[in-house]
Protein backbone atom coordinates (compact mmCIF):
# COMPACT_ATOMS: atom_id res chain seq x y z
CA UNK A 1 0.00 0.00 0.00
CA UNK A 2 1.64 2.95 -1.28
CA UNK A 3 1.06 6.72 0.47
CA UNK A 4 1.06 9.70 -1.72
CA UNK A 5 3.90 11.65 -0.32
CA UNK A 6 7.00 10.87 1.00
CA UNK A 7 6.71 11.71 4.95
CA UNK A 8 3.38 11.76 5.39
CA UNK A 9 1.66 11.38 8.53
CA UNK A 10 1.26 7.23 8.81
CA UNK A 11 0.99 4.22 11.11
CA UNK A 12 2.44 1.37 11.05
CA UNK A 13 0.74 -1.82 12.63
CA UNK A 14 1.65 -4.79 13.51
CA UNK A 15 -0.49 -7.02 11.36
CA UNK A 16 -0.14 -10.89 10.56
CA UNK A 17 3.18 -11.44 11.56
CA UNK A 18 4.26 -8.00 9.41
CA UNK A 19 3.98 -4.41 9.20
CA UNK A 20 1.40 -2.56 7.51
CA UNK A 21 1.75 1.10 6.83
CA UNK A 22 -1.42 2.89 6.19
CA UNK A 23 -2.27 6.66 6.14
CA UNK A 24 -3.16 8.36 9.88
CA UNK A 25 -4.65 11.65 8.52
CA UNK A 26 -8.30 13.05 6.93
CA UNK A 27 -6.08 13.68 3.96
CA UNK A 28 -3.96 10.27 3.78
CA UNK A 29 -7.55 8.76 3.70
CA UNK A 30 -9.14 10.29 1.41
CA UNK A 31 -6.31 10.40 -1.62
CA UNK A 32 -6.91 6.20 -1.09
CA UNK A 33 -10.87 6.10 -1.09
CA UNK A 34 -12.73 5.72 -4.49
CA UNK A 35 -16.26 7.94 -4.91
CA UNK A 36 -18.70 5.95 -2.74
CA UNK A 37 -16.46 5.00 0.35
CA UNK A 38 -15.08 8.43 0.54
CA UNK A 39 -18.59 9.82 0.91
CA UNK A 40 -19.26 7.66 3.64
CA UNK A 41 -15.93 8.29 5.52
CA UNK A 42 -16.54 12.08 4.95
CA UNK A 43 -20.08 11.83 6.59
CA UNK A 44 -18.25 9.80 9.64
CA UNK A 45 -15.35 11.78 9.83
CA UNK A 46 -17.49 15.24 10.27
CA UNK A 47 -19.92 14.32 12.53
CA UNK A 48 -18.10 11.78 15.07
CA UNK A 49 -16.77 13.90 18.38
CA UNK A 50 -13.03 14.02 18.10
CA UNK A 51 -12.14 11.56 20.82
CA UNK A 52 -13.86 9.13 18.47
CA UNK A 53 -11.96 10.06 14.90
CA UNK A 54 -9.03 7.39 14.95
CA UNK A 55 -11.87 5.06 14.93
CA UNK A 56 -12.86 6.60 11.69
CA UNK A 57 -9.60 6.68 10.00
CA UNK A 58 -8.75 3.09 11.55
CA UNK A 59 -11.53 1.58 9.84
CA UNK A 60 -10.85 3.79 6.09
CA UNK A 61 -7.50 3.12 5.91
CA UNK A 62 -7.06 -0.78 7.43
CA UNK A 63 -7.05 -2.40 4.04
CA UNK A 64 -9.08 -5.06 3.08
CA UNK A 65 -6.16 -7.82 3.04
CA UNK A 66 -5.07 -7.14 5.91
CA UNK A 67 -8.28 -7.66 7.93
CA UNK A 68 -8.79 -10.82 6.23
CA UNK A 69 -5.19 -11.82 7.05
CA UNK A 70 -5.50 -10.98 10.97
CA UNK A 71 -9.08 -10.63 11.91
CA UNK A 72 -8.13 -10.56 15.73
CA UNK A 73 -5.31 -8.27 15.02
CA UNK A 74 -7.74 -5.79 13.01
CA UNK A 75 -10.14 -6.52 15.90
CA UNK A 76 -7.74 -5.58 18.70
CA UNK A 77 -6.79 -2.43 16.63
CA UNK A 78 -10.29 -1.27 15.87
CA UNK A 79 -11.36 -1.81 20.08
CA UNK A 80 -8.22 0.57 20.59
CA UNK A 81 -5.38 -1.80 21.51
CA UNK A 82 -2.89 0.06 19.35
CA UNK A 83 0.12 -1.79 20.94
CA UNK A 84 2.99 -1.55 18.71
CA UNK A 85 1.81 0.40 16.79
CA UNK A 86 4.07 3.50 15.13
CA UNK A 87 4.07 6.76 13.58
CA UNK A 88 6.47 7.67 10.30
CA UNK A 89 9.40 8.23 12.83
CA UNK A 90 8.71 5.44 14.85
CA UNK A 91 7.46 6.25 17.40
CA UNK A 92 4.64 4.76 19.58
CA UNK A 93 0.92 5.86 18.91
CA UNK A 94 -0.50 6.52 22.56
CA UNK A 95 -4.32 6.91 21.73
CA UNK A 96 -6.25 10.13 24.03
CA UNK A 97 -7.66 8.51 27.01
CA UNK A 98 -11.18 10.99 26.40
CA UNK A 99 -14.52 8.90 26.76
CA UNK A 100 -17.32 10.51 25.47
CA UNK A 101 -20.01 10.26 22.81
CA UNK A 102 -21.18 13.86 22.63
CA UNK A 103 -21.16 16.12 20.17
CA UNK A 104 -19.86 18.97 22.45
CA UNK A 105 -17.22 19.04 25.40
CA UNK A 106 -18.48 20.79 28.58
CA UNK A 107 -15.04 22.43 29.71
CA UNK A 108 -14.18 24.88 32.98
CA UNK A 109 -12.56 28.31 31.95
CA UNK A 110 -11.32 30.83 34.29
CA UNK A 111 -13.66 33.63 35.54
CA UNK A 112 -16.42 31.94 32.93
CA UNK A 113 -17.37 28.65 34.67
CA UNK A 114 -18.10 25.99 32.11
CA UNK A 115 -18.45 26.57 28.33
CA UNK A 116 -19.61 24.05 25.49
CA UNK A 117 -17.27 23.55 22.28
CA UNK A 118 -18.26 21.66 19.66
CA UNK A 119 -16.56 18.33 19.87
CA UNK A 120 -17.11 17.28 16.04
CA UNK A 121 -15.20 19.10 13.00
CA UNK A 122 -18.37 19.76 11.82
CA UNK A 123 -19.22 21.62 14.66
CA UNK A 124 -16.27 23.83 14.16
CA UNK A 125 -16.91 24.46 10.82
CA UNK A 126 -20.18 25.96 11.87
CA UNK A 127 -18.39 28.71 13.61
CA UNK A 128 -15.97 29.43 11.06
CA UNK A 129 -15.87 32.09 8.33
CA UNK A 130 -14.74 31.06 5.04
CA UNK A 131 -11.27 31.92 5.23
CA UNK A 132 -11.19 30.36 8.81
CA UNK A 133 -12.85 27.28 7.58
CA UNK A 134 -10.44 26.54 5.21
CA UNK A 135 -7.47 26.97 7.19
CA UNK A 136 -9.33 24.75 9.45
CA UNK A 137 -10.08 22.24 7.02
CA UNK A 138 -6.35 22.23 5.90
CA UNK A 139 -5.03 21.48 9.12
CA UNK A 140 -7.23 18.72 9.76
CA UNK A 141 -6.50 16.79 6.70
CA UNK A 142 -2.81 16.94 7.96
CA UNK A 143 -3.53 16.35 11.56
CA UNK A 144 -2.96 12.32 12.53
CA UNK A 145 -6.06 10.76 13.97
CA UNK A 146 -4.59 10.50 17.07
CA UNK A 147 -4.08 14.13 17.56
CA UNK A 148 -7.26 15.41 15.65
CA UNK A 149 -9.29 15.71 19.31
CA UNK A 150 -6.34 18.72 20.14
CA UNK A 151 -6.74 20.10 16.50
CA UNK A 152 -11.04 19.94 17.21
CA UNK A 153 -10.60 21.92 20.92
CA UNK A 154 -8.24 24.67 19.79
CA UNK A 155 -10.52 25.38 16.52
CA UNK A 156 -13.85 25.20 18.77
CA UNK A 157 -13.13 27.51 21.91
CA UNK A 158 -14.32 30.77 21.19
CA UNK A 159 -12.11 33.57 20.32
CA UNK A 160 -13.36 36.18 23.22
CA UNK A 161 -12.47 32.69 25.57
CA UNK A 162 -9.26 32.22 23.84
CA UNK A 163 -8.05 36.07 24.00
CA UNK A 164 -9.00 36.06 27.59
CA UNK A 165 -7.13 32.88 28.67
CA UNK A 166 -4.01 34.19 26.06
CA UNK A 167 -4.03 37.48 28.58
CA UNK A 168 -3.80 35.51 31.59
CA UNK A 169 -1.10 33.44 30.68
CA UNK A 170 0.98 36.44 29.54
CA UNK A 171 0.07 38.10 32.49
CA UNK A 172 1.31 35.28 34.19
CA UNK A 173 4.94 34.91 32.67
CA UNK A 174 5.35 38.84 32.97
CA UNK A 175 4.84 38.57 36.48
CA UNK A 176 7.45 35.47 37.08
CA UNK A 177 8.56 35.39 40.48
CA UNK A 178 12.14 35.50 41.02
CA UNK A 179 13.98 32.10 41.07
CA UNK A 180 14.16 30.28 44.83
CA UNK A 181 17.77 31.63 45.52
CA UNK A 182 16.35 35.00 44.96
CA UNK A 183 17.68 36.05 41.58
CA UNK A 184 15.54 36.60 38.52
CA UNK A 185 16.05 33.95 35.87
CA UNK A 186 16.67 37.01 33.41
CA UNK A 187 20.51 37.49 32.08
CA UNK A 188 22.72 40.03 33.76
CA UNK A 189 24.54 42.93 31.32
């Protein structure tokens, strides 16, 4: 199974006594689905909250072979058992531990109690403007499943939320107390 681009977000699974490499982004997926299956994995893919999506892409981009080859393997893999398996550098996949079903997340913010965010990309989208949709849409093509819930969050809390918390923090470093021997960290001329 050959990927599009050299470097491209992947996994690689330990399948039937081998390796098989298979895209891990929106974008991977859908350069390797013909008309009809692509449909159906866009419908998914937009309206499944983001702790769900590797789920999605799991079951677009497992091929067919390999499932028949290791039906327990593709099992374990598609109840979230991703032991062993790798990203393009090699390193281990460590799926979010987020349970969940809903469409939004219900999340504390400073000074604002709890706010909703839309949990699903196409609940993000629905905020957007056109130019911020597409942006959007860009960087969740090249996002890896894994990391897509992060990509969802940041896109979904709302500016005013996201300005406030921005303040805060540089508030916060700008008011960095001096280091516990009782010089500041900062560089003497």
């Amino acid at each position: 199974m050959g990927l599009n681009e050299p470097g491209e977000p992947v996994w690689n699974v330990p399948l039937a006594g081998g390796t098989v490499q298979m895209p891990s982004t929106p974008g991977g997926v859908r350069a390797q689905l013909e008309a009809h299956p692509l449909s159906v994995f866009e419908h998914k893919l937009a309206r499944t909250p983001g702790q769900q999506l590797v789920s999605v892409i799991l079951e677009a981009a497992l091929p067919d072979a390999a499932r028949a080859r290791d039906p327990d393997g593709a099992a374990r893999l598609m109840n979230g058992d991703f032991t062993g398996v790798t990203d393009e550098t090699g390193e281990e996949i460590h799926l979010p531990d987020i349970e969940g079903t809903e469409p939004v997340w219900v999340i504390p913010f400073t000074g604002q109690g709890t706010v909703e965010i839309p949990a699903t990309i196409a609940g993000v989208r629905a905020l957007l403007d056109d130019a911020r949709r597409t942006e959007f849409d860009a960087e969740i093509a090249s996002t890896p499943a894994h990391q897509l819930h992060f990509t969802i969050y940041q896109w979904g809390i709302p500016s005013e939320l996201a300005a406030e918390t921005d303040a805060v923090i540089t508030q916060l470093r700008e008011d960095t107390p001096p280091a516990a021997d009782g010089h500041s960290d900062e560089a003497v001329a």
